[in-house]
Short mmCIF file of C-alpha atoms in Angstrom, two decimals:
data_model
loop_
_atom_site.label_atom_id
_atom_site.label_comp_id
_atom_site.label_asym_id
_atom_site.label_seq_id
_atom_site.Cartn_x
_atom_site.Cartn_y
_atom_site.Cartn_z
CA MET H 1 -11.35 78.65 -4.38
CA LYS H 2 -8.59 80.57 -6.15
CA LYS H 3 -9.20 78.51 -9.28
CA LEU H 4 -12.84 79.68 -9.33
CA ILE H 5 -12.11 83.41 -8.91
CA PRO H 6 -11.25 84.02 -12.60
CA TYR H 7 -14.71 82.75 -13.55
CA ILE H 8 -16.55 85.18 -11.26
CA PRO H 9 -17.07 87.95 -13.88
CA LYS H 10 -18.40 85.43 -16.38
CA VAL H 11 -20.70 83.73 -13.84
CA VAL H 12 -22.07 87.07 -12.60
CA SER H 13 -22.58 88.19 -16.20
CA TYR H 14 -24.55 85.02 -17.00
CA PHE H 15 -26.61 85.59 -13.84
CA PHE H 16 -27.51 89.15 -14.88
CA ILE H 17 -28.29 87.96 -18.42
CA LEU H 18 -30.75 85.39 -17.08
CA LEU H 19 -32.22 87.81 -14.53
CA PHE H 20 -32.78 90.74 -16.91
CA CYS H 21 -33.80 88.59 -19.85
CA TYR H 22 -36.48 86.80 -17.84
CA ALA H 23 -37.63 90.03 -16.17
CA ALA H 24 -37.91 91.95 -19.46
CA ILE H 25 -39.74 89.15 -21.30
CA SER H 26 -42.20 88.54 -18.44
CA LYS H 27 -42.99 92.26 -18.29
CA ALA H 28 -43.42 92.47 -22.07
CA LEU H 29 -45.73 89.45 -22.20
CA ASP H 30 -48.02 91.01 -19.57
CA PHE H 31 -47.29 94.62 -20.47
CA GLU H 32 -50.70 96.11 -19.68
CA ASN H 33 -50.64 94.65 -16.17
CA PHE H 34 -47.03 95.83 -15.72
CA GLN H 35 -48.02 99.38 -16.71
CA VAL H 36 -50.92 99.32 -14.25
CA GLN H 37 -48.61 98.12 -11.45
CA ILE H 38 -46.05 100.84 -12.22
CA GLY H 39 -48.89 103.37 -12.29
CA GLN H 40 -49.95 102.27 -8.81
CA SER H 41 -46.44 102.68 -7.45
CA PRO H 42 -46.31 105.53 -4.92
CA LEU H 43 -42.94 106.57 -6.39
CA LEU H 44 -43.39 106.36 -10.16
CA SER H 45 -47.12 106.90 -10.78
CA ALA H 46 -46.66 110.09 -12.78
CA TYR H 47 -44.10 108.49 -15.09
CA ALA H 48 -45.76 105.09 -15.57
CA ASP H 49 -45.99 105.41 -19.37
CA TYR H 50 -42.30 106.22 -19.77
CA VAL H 51 -40.86 104.02 -17.02
CA SER H 52 -42.73 100.91 -18.15
CA TYR H 53 -41.08 101.09 -21.59
CA ALA H 54 -37.72 102.32 -20.30
CA VAL H 55 -37.23 99.47 -17.80
CA ILE H 56 -37.82 96.77 -20.42
CA ILE H 57 -35.60 98.49 -23.01
CA ILE H 58 -32.76 99.06 -20.52
CA GLU H 59 -32.88 95.47 -19.28
CA LEU H 60 -32.73 94.10 -22.83
CA LEU H 61 -29.89 96.49 -23.78
CA ILE H 62 -27.86 95.37 -20.78
CA VAL H 63 -28.45 91.74 -21.78
CA CYS H 64 -27.09 92.49 -25.27
CA ILE H 65 -24.05 94.28 -23.85
CA LEU H 66 -23.27 91.47 -21.42
CA VAL H 67 -23.40 88.81 -24.13
CA PHE H 68 -20.27 90.08 -25.94
CA PRO H 69 -16.85 89.75 -24.21
CA ASN H 70 -15.67 93.14 -25.50
CA THR H 71 -18.56 94.97 -23.80
CA GLN H 72 -18.94 92.70 -20.79
CA LEU H 73 -17.31 95.22 -18.43
CA ILE H 74 -19.69 97.99 -19.52
CA GLY H 75 -22.54 95.58 -19.01
CA LEU H 76 -21.43 94.81 -15.44
CA TYR H 77 -21.16 98.52 -14.62
CA SER H 78 -24.65 99.05 -16.08
CA SER H 79 -26.11 96.02 -14.27
CA THR H 80 -24.71 97.17 -10.93
CA ALA H 81 -26.02 100.72 -11.44
CA LEU H 82 -29.48 99.40 -12.39
CA MET H 83 -29.63 97.12 -9.35
CA SER H 84 -28.53 100.08 -7.16
CA ALA H 85 -31.44 102.08 -8.62
CA PHE H 86 -33.85 99.21 -7.84
CA THR H 87 -32.41 99.01 -4.31
CA VAL H 88 -32.98 102.73 -3.64
CA TYR H 89 -36.47 102.42 -5.09
CA ILE H 90 -37.35 99.66 -2.60
CA PHE H 91 -35.74 101.55 0.27
CA LEU H 92 -37.89 104.62 -0.50
CA ILE H 93 -41.00 102.42 -0.79
CA LEU H 94 -40.38 100.92 2.64
CA ASN H 95 -39.40 104.11 4.45
CA TYR H 96 -40.86 107.18 2.74
CA SER H 97 -43.91 106.03 0.82
CA ASP H 98 -47.49 106.82 1.90
CA PHE H 99 -48.22 103.12 1.46
CA VAL H 100 -46.44 99.93 0.39
CA PRO H 101 -47.81 98.57 -2.92
CA CYS H 102 -47.96 95.01 -4.15
CA SER H 103 -44.92 93.43 -5.77
CA CYS H 104 -44.51 94.06 -9.50
CA GLY H 105 -44.33 90.35 -10.24
CA GLY H 106 -41.79 88.61 -12.46
CA ILE H 107 -39.11 86.26 -11.20
CA LEU H 108 -39.32 87.63 -7.65
CA GLU H 109 -43.11 87.74 -7.45
CA LYS H 110 -43.31 85.63 -4.29
CA MET H 111 -40.81 87.78 -2.38
CA GLY H 112 -41.84 90.51 0.03
CA TRP H 113 -40.33 93.98 -0.21
CA THR H 114 -37.74 93.30 2.50
CA GLU H 115 -36.60 90.14 0.71
CA HIS H 116 -36.45 92.17 -2.52
CA LEU H 117 -34.20 94.68 -0.79
CA ILE H 118 -31.81 91.99 0.49
CA PHE H 119 -31.71 90.29 -2.93
CA ASN H 120 -30.93 93.58 -4.70
CA ILE H 121 -28.17 94.49 -2.23
CA ALA H 122 -26.62 91.06 -2.82
CA CYS H 123 -26.79 91.63 -6.61
CA VAL H 124 -25.04 94.99 -6.23
CA GLY H 125 -22.37 93.29 -4.13
CA PHE H 126 -21.83 90.52 -6.72
CA GLY H 127 -21.67 93.12 -9.49
CA ILE H 128 -19.00 95.14 -7.68
CA TRP H 129 -17.02 91.97 -6.97
CA ALA H 130 -17.16 90.91 -10.64
CA ILE H 131 -16.06 94.38 -11.81
CA TYR H 132 -13.19 94.36 -9.33
CA GLN H 133 -11.96 90.97 -10.54
CA LEU H 134 -12.21 91.92 -14.21
CA GLU H 135 -10.45 95.28 -13.75
CA LYS H 136 -7.80 93.62 -11.63
CA ARG H 137 -7.18 91.06 -14.36
CA ASN H 138 -6.81 93.90 -16.88
CA SER H 139 -4.40 95.73 -14.49
CA LYS H 140 -6.62 98.81 -14.41
CA PRO H 141 -6.02 101.34 -11.58
CA MET H 142 -8.40 100.65 -8.70
CA VAL H 143 -8.92 104.38 -8.12
CA LYS H 144 -10.37 104.78 -11.60
CA THR H 145 -12.58 101.73 -11.05
CA LEU H 146 -13.90 103.13 -7.78
CA ILE H 147 -14.63 106.50 -9.39
CA ILE H 148 -16.60 104.93 -12.26
CA LEU H 149 -18.47 102.66 -9.86
CA SER H 150 -19.29 105.53 -7.50
CA VAL H 151 -20.40 107.94 -10.23
CA SER H 152 -22.55 105.40 -12.11
CA ASN H 153 -24.26 104.10 -8.96
CA ILE H 154 -24.77 107.52 -7.39
CA LEU H 155 -26.27 108.92 -10.61
CA SER H 156 -28.68 105.99 -10.93
CA CYS H 157 -29.75 106.43 -7.29
CA LEU H 158 -30.18 110.19 -7.69
CA LEU H 159 -32.38 109.58 -10.74
CA ILE H 160 -34.73 107.40 -8.68
CA ILE H 161 -34.81 109.98 -5.87
CA PHE H 162 -35.62 112.73 -8.39
CA LEU H 163 -38.40 110.64 -9.92
CA PHE H 164 -39.80 109.99 -6.44
CA PHE H 165 -40.05 113.64 -5.38
CA SER H 166 -41.25 114.93 -8.75
CA SER H 167 -43.82 112.12 -9.05
CA GLU H 168 -45.10 112.90 -5.55
CA TYR H 169 -45.62 116.54 -6.53
CA ILE H 170 -47.29 115.70 -9.85
CA ILE H 171 -49.65 113.11 -8.36
CA LYS H 172 -50.67 115.09 -5.29
CA LYS H 173 -50.54 118.68 -6.54
CA ASP H 174 -50.38 118.82 -10.34
CA ASN H 175 -51.97 115.55 -11.38
CA ASN H 176 -52.07 114.59 -15.06
CA PHE H 177 -54.92 112.12 -14.43
CA THR H 178 -52.96 109.27 -12.96
CA ARG H 179 -54.58 107.38 -10.11
CA ARG H 180 -52.74 106.01 -7.10
CA PHE H 181 -54.52 102.99 -5.68
CA LEU H 182 -54.08 102.37 -1.98
CA ILE H 183 -53.51 98.79 -0.89
CA HIS H 184 -56.72 97.25 0.54
CA PRO H 185 -58.02 100.55 2.01
CA VAL H 186 -61.54 99.16 2.42
CA ILE H 187 -62.70 95.67 3.29
CA GLU H 188 -66.26 94.47 2.72
CA ASP H 189 -67.58 92.96 5.95
CA LYS H 190 -71.41 93.29 6.05
CA VAL H 191 -74.25 93.14 3.52
CA LEU H 192 -77.97 93.80 3.98
CA ASP H 193 -80.53 92.99 1.30
CA LEU H 194 -82.98 95.91 1.12
CA LYS H 195 -85.22 94.02 -1.37
CA VAL H 196 -85.78 97.10 -3.58
CA ASN H 197 -83.45 99.58 -5.27
CA SER H 198 -85.24 102.83 -4.41
CA TYR H 199 -83.40 103.67 -1.17
CA TYR H 200 -81.08 106.61 -0.52
CA PHE H 201 -79.16 107.81 2.53
CA ALA H 202 -81.21 110.27 4.61
CA GLY H 203 -78.65 110.61 7.39
CA ILE H 204 -76.43 108.83 9.89
CA ASP H 205 -75.47 109.05 13.55
CA ASN H 206 -73.22 107.06 15.88
CA ASN H 207 -75.47 103.99 15.87
CA THR H 208 -78.01 104.24 13.06
CA ILE H 209 -78.20 104.71 9.31
CA TYR H 210 -81.36 106.45 8.11
CA LEU H 211 -82.72 105.54 4.69
CA GLY H 212 -85.36 107.29 2.65
CA SER H 213 -87.27 105.71 -0.22
CA LEU H 214 -88.17 107.28 -3.56
CA THR H 215 -91.14 104.98 -3.95
CA ALA H 216 -92.41 105.29 -0.36
CA PRO H 217 -91.35 108.86 0.54
CA LEU H 218 -93.19 109.07 3.86
CA PHE H 219 -91.40 106.09 5.35
CA LEU H 220 -88.09 106.30 7.18
CA SER H 221 -86.02 103.12 7.53
CA GLU H 222 -83.58 102.80 10.43
CA VAL H 223 -80.66 100.37 10.11
CA ASN H 224 -78.14 99.52 12.81
CA GLN H 225 -74.59 100.26 11.68
CA ASP H 226 -73.78 96.57 12.06
CA LEU H 227 -76.56 95.96 9.48
CA SER H 228 -78.23 93.46 11.80
CA ARG H 229 -81.65 95.09 11.98
CA ILE H 230 -83.90 97.33 9.88
CA ASN H 231 -86.95 99.13 11.19
CA LYS H 232 -89.39 101.02 8.96
CA ARG H 233 -91.54 103.82 10.40
CA LYS H 234 -94.11 106.17 8.89
CA ILE H 235 -93.67 109.95 8.92
CA ASN H 236 -96.73 112.03 9.81
CA LEU H 237 -97.06 115.41 8.07
CA SER H 238 -99.23 118.17 9.52
CA ASN H 239 -100.37 119.33 6.10
CA LYS H 240 -100.32 117.24 2.93
CA ASP H 241 -102.30 119.61 0.70
CA HIS H 242 -99.50 120.08 -1.82
CA ALA H 243 -98.82 118.57 -5.23
CA PHE H 244 -95.62 116.81 -4.23
CA ARG H 245 -93.49 115.40 -7.04
CA ASN H 246 -90.18 114.59 -5.36
CA LEU H 247 -90.75 114.28 -1.64
CA GLN H 248 -87.58 113.35 0.29
CA VAL H 249 -86.40 113.14 3.90
CA GLN H 250 -83.22 114.07 5.72
CA THR H 251 -82.12 113.63 9.32
CA LEU H 252 -79.82 115.75 11.48
CA LYS H 253 -79.20 115.03 15.16
CA ASN H 254 -82.69 114.70 16.73
CA TRP H 255 -84.59 116.21 13.81
CA ILE H 256 -86.15 114.94 10.65
CA PHE H 257 -86.84 117.20 7.66
CA VAL H 258 -89.26 116.49 4.83
CA TYR H 259 -89.04 118.60 1.69
CA ASP H 260 -89.85 118.80 -1.98
CA GLY H 261 -88.12 121.62 -3.83
CA THR H 262 -90.69 121.61 -6.65
CA VAL H 263 -93.08 122.72 -3.92
CA PRO H 264 -91.58 125.47 -1.72
CA VAL H 265 -92.23 123.79 1.62
CA ILE H 266 -90.06 122.32 4.37
CA TYR H 267 -91.32 120.21 7.28
CA ARG H 268 -89.46 119.60 10.53
CA GLY H 269 -90.18 116.98 13.15
CA ASP H 270 -88.78 115.07 16.09
CA LEU H 271 -86.85 111.96 15.07
CA LYS H 272 -88.45 109.95 17.88
CA THR H 273 -92.07 110.64 17.01
CA LEU H 274 -91.73 111.41 13.27
CA ASN H 275 -94.45 114.03 13.58
CA ALA H 276 -93.41 116.82 11.19
CA LYS H 277 -94.87 120.33 10.92
CA MET H 278 -94.41 122.86 8.16
CA ILE H 279 -91.74 125.45 9.05
CA SER H 280 -91.19 127.05 5.63
CA HIS H 281 -93.74 127.93 2.95
CA ASN H 282 -93.02 129.90 -0.23
CA ASP H 283 -89.54 130.92 0.94
CA ALA H 284 -87.73 129.20 -1.93
CA TYR H 285 -87.96 126.64 -4.67
CA PHE H 286 -84.90 124.41 -4.74
CA THR H 287 -83.32 121.37 -6.36
CA GLN H 288 -81.01 120.29 -3.53
CA PHE H 289 -81.34 120.59 0.24
CA LEU H 290 -78.95 120.23 3.19
CA ALA H 291 -79.95 120.82 6.80
CA ILE H 292 -77.31 122.86 8.66
CA ASP H 293 -79.26 123.12 11.92
CA SER H 294 -82.93 123.16 12.95
CA SER H 295 -83.73 126.41 11.13
CA SER H 296 -80.85 126.96 8.69
CA PHE H 297 -80.49 125.20 5.34
CA ALA H 298 -78.13 125.14 2.36
CA LEU H 299 -79.99 125.01 -0.94
CA ARG H 300 -79.34 124.83 -4.63
CA THR H 301 -81.93 126.94 -6.40
CA GLN H 302 -82.48 128.79 -9.67
CA THR H 303 -82.36 132.56 -9.85
CA THR H 304 -85.53 134.26 -11.08
CA ASP H 305 -83.80 136.72 -13.42
CA ASP H 306 -81.65 134.39 -15.53
CA GLN H 307 -82.72 130.90 -14.33
CA LYS H 308 -79.13 129.88 -13.54
CA TYR H 309 -78.28 127.50 -10.74
CA SER H 310 -77.13 129.23 -7.57
CA LEU H 311 -76.39 128.09 -4.06
CA ALA H 312 -78.34 129.79 -1.31
CA LEU H 313 -78.63 129.97 2.46
CA LEU H 314 -82.11 129.79 3.97
CA ASN H 315 -82.23 130.94 7.59
CA LEU H 316 -85.75 130.95 9.02
CA ASP H 317 -84.69 133.10 11.99
CA TYR H 318 -84.13 136.10 9.70
CA PRO H 319 -86.90 138.46 8.49
CA PHE H 320 -85.62 137.98 4.92
CA PRO H 321 -84.60 134.33 5.15
CA LEU H 322 -83.13 133.62 1.68
CA THR H 323 -79.63 134.77 0.76
CA LEU H 324 -78.31 133.86 -2.68
CA LYS H 325 -74.62 132.93 -3.05
CA ARG H 326 -74.29 133.77 -6.74
CA ASP H 327 -70.50 133.70 -6.95
CA ILE H 328 -69.96 130.05 -5.93
CA LEU H 329 -71.33 128.20 -8.99
CA GLN H 330 -69.66 129.51 -12.13
CA LYS H 331 -71.37 129.50 -15.51
CA GLN H 332 -69.54 128.02 -18.51
CA ILE H 333 -72.29 127.32 -21.04
CA ASP H 334 -75.85 127.71 -19.78
CA GLY H 335 -75.49 128.04 -16.00
CA VAL H 336 -77.75 125.04 -15.37
CA PHE H 337 -76.51 121.80 -16.91
CA ASP H 338 -72.89 122.93 -16.74
CA SER H 339 -73.32 123.76 -13.03
CA ASP H 340 -75.09 120.54 -12.11
CA GLY H 341 -73.47 118.56 -9.32
CA TYR H 342 -73.65 116.97 -5.89
CA PHE H 343 -74.05 118.77 -2.57
CA VAL H 344 -73.10 117.15 0.77
CA LYS H 345 -72.42 118.18 4.35
CA ASP H 346 -69.98 116.74 6.87
CA ASN H 347 -71.66 116.57 10.27
CA ASN H 348 -68.30 116.42 12.06
CA THR H 349 -66.83 119.67 10.74
CA GLY H 350 -69.93 121.36 9.34
CA LYS H 351 -68.19 121.80 5.97
CA LEU H 352 -70.35 121.93 2.85
CA ILE H 353 -68.96 120.37 -0.34
CA TYR H 354 -70.27 120.85 -3.88
CA ALA H 355 -68.74 118.84 -6.76
CA TYR H 356 -69.61 119.54 -10.39
CA SER H 357 -70.89 116.59 -12.43
CA TYR H 358 -69.30 117.62 -15.72
CA ARG H 359 -66.02 119.31 -14.75
CA ASN H 360 -63.07 118.68 -12.47
CA GLN H 361 -63.81 121.04 -9.61
CA LEU H 362 -65.30 120.92 -6.16
CA MET H 363 -65.99 123.76 -3.72
CA VAL H 364 -65.56 123.74 0.05
CA MET H 365 -67.70 126.07 2.19
CA ASN H 366 -68.31 126.64 5.87
CA GLU H 367 -71.78 126.53 7.48
CA THR H 368 -72.47 130.16 6.56
CA MET H 369 -71.70 129.19 2.95
CA ARG H 370 -68.54 131.26 2.81
CA LEU H 371 -66.34 129.78 0.10
CA GLU H 372 -63.07 128.45 1.53
CA ASN H 373 -61.53 126.45 -1.33
CA ARG H 374 -61.94 125.68 -4.99
CA LEU H 375 -60.21 122.35 -5.48
CA LYS H 376 -59.52 120.41 -8.66
CA THR H 377 -60.04 116.70 -9.05
CA ILE H 378 -57.44 114.68 -10.97
CA ASP H 379 -59.67 114.41 -14.04
CA THR H 380 -58.45 116.87 -16.70
CA VAL H 381 -61.92 117.97 -17.92
CA SER H 382 -62.04 121.61 -16.78
CA GLN H 383 -64.66 122.67 -19.35
CA ALA H 384 -68.06 120.96 -19.26
CA GLN H 385 -68.46 118.78 -22.37
CA ILE H 386 -72.17 119.34 -22.97
CA LYS H 387 -74.40 120.67 -25.74
CA VAL H 388 -77.61 122.48 -24.79
CA THR H 389 -80.53 123.38 -27.03
CA ALA H 390 -83.18 125.99 -26.15
CA LEU H 391 -86.75 124.87 -26.89
CA SER H 392 -89.52 127.14 -28.17
CA ASP H 393 -91.26 127.13 -24.79
CA GLY H 394 -88.13 128.47 -23.05
CA ARG H 395 -86.99 125.14 -21.63
CA ARG H 396 -83.50 123.78 -22.32
CA LYS H 397 -82.38 120.23 -22.87
CA MET H 398 -79.22 118.28 -23.63
CA SER H 399 -78.78 117.89 -27.40
CA ALA H 400 -75.98 115.31 -27.13
CA PRO H 401 -74.86 112.80 -24.51
CA PRO H 402 -72.75 114.68 -21.94
CA LEU H 403 -69.35 113.64 -20.61
CA LYS H 404 -70.03 113.01 -16.94
CA ILE H 405 -66.94 112.78 -14.73
CA ASN H 406 -68.36 112.78 -11.17
CA LYS H 407 -71.31 110.62 -10.21
CA GLY H 408 -71.51 110.89 -6.44
CA LEU H 409 -70.01 112.46 -3.35
CA ALA H 410 -69.44 111.81 0.33
CA THR H 411 -67.32 113.52 2.96
CA ASN H 412 -66.08 112.88 6.46
CA ARG H 413 -63.72 115.10 8.45
CA ASN H 414 -60.86 116.17 6.15
CA ILE H 415 -61.51 113.68 3.33
CA VAL H 416 -63.82 114.03 0.32
CA PHE H 417 -64.84 110.82 -1.46
CA VAL H 418 -65.72 111.32 -5.14
CA HIS H 419 -67.33 108.59 -7.24
CA SER H 420 -65.64 109.18 -10.58
CA THR H 421 -66.78 107.83 -13.94
CA SER H 422 -63.54 108.52 -15.85
CA MET H 423 -60.80 105.97 -16.45
CA ALA H 424 -57.30 107.26 -15.73
CA LYS H 425 -54.20 106.62 -17.83
CA ASN H 426 -52.81 103.85 -15.63
CA GLU H 427 -55.96 101.73 -15.30
CA SER H 428 -56.84 98.45 -16.93
CA ALA H 429 -59.62 98.70 -19.49
CA LYS H 430 -60.41 95.00 -18.92
CA SER H 431 -61.56 95.49 -15.34
CA TRP H 432 -63.10 98.96 -15.69
CA ASN H 433 -66.62 97.70 -16.43
CA ASP H 434 -66.61 95.52 -13.31
CA VAL H 435 -65.87 98.23 -10.75
CA SER H 436 -66.64 101.74 -9.57
CA VAL H 437 -63.73 103.96 -8.61
CA VAL H 438 -63.70 106.29 -5.61
CA ASP H 439 -61.11 109.09 -5.52
CA MET H 440 -60.15 110.79 -2.25
CA TYR H 441 -59.10 114.41 -1.71
CA PHE H 442 -58.20 116.53 1.28
CA SER H 443 -60.85 119.20 1.81
CA ASP H 444 -58.46 121.69 3.43
CA ARG H 445 -55.87 121.81 0.65
CA GLN H 446 -55.29 121.00 -3.02
CA GLU H 447 -54.06 117.44 -2.64
CA TYR H 448 -55.18 114.12 -4.05
CA ALA H 449 -55.02 111.38 -1.40
CA GLY H 450 -55.55 108.17 -3.41
CA SER H 451 -58.20 105.89 -4.89
CA PHE H 452 -59.85 102.53 -4.43
CA TYR H 453 -62.29 100.29 -6.27
CA ILE H 454 -65.74 99.12 -5.24
CA LYS H 455 -66.65 95.95 -7.12
CA ASN H 456 -69.98 95.66 -8.90
CA ARG H 457 -72.57 93.37 -7.37
CA LYS H 458 -75.05 91.39 -9.44
CA GLY H 459 -74.26 93.55 -12.46
CA GLU H 460 -75.02 96.77 -10.55
CA LYS H 461 -72.61 99.63 -9.88
CA LEU H 462 -72.20 101.85 -6.85
CA SER H 463 -75.07 104.36 -6.68
CA LYS H 464 -74.84 106.08 -3.27
CA MET H 465 -72.34 106.28 -0.42
CA ILE H 466 -71.86 107.81 3.02
CA ALA H 467 -68.76 107.77 5.24
CA THR H 468 -67.98 107.68 8.94
CA ASP H 469 -64.68 107.45 10.83
CA GLN H 470 -64.71 103.65 10.64
CA PHE H 471 -66.86 102.68 7.66
CA LEU H 472 -67.97 103.46 4.15
CA PHE H 473 -71.60 102.48 3.56
CA VAL H 474 -72.69 102.10 -0.05
CA ILE H 475 -75.89 101.21 -1.85
CA ILE H 476 -75.49 99.00 -4.91
CA GLY H 477 -78.75 97.95 -6.52
CA SER H 478 -80.94 96.66 -3.70
CA GLU H 479 -78.08 95.97 -1.27
CA LEU H 480 -76.60 98.04 1.54
CA ILE H 481 -72.92 97.13 1.99
CA ARG H 482 -70.56 98.12 4.79
CA TYR H 483 -66.87 98.52 4.00
CA ARG H 484 -64.45 98.84 6.88
CA PHE H 485 -61.70 101.42 6.56
CA THR H 486 -58.19 100.07 7.08
CA LYS H 487 -54.98 101.82 8.06
CA PRO H 488 -54.34 103.73 4.79
CA ILE H 489 -57.57 105.74 5.12
CA LYS H 490 -57.46 106.02 8.92
CA ASN H 491 -54.01 107.55 8.53
CA LEU H 492 -55.49 110.15 6.16
CA TYR H 493 -58.03 111.08 8.83
CA ARG H 494 -55.28 111.32 11.44
CA SER H 495 -53.11 113.51 9.22
CA GLY H 496 -56.01 115.93 8.87
CA GLU H 497 -56.58 115.99 12.63
CA ALA H 498 -52.90 116.72 13.27
CA GLU H 499 -52.92 119.60 10.76
CA ASN H 500 -56.06 121.07 12.25
CA LEU H 501 -54.50 120.98 15.71
CA ASN H 502 -51.43 122.76 14.35
CA LYS H 503 -53.61 125.45 12.81
CA GLU H 504 -55.39 125.99 16.09
#
């Protein structure tokens, strides 16, 4: 054994040369994928561009230093410090990360994170042993060796800790358009073929999904949440003497509402019988409609004086039922196209959410439409990228294709699900055309919660979605698909519940 000890520094050096050389080359050969994996790391997402290059360069530099006998000692110190940094990184992943990502591949691709941790600790131990033997052979003071080892390893570990905390802040609070993809947050488990692609979500309760149809507007389809059965029923209106152009339905608790904002009428009926009577006539024209209760509604309308979009509250119990909320939607260009967006209501909390289509902002309101939060999405487009031309007859139209960043919206409890159309910095361009991305935000604070993909089906992308505590239901083409939420998203719901209890 004593005869082998003098060869330890050389053997350990050769081991690190092989390890770092293979790791650097494998990362370089599949660099785009490596960048995406670093970008999905819960510790280094914000620095993916820099870290992906830095890791490869540092590994190759250490290989070069280790090759030459005169710099072998420096190479061993550097190797040990780098492996200490990797060890701290894995420790933080396992103990302080919001989720545990997939392995970054390479020579240790088949190992789990715990095995990675053990392997790295062993490498640090071998590095220290090799340094000790080499310094001992050179009759260097052990105190000096310990100081250099301690300082180099502590500094490398502190760098990783700094990157962790600063990346967390950047990603969650001050995002520079870097997505963090949760690991398997949704799992597809049920599919129902609807035969046609004209359906939209009219509502949902504990057992049933309600679907409206653009091509058959006076029919309501009821689907069990297990997607085992669909039942189509006809809605009976008390008065049909109106030139409807966009008749739609919406359900809330035991009521059904039928409306067409191009005609200022609203019908209300019992969900059991589907007999609906007119409850509002000439109170307001509107472009979007949300039922708050049986006689109160959130609308998006256009003001008569300047024709800008405005949110409004329609309460039929008041003598003057319509109240405009002019300060919520903010004009940037024309007050119409630039303020276009999606309006949804969470039936659990009563919160109303409006997300702009062409800029990175969403608004959170209570049921009286009092503005509670203006929150930013991680997309960096804060100014609507649209061009509008006024026609001679007073109408306006888009004069160039707009840059649309949000395409859909859903909310449940403390989480807002945004269907984004923008590719972030850390995503693969190869797979972008095959998926739709859903970003998640907390509705009670400025914090990005993570993202996940919904794969295209039969060449069609996600068009509509609605969320419950257990499931995300989406419509893609002519199919209704149920995705089951897994622990990463259920934990987000629980964190919101805990915070709400603390506030109370």
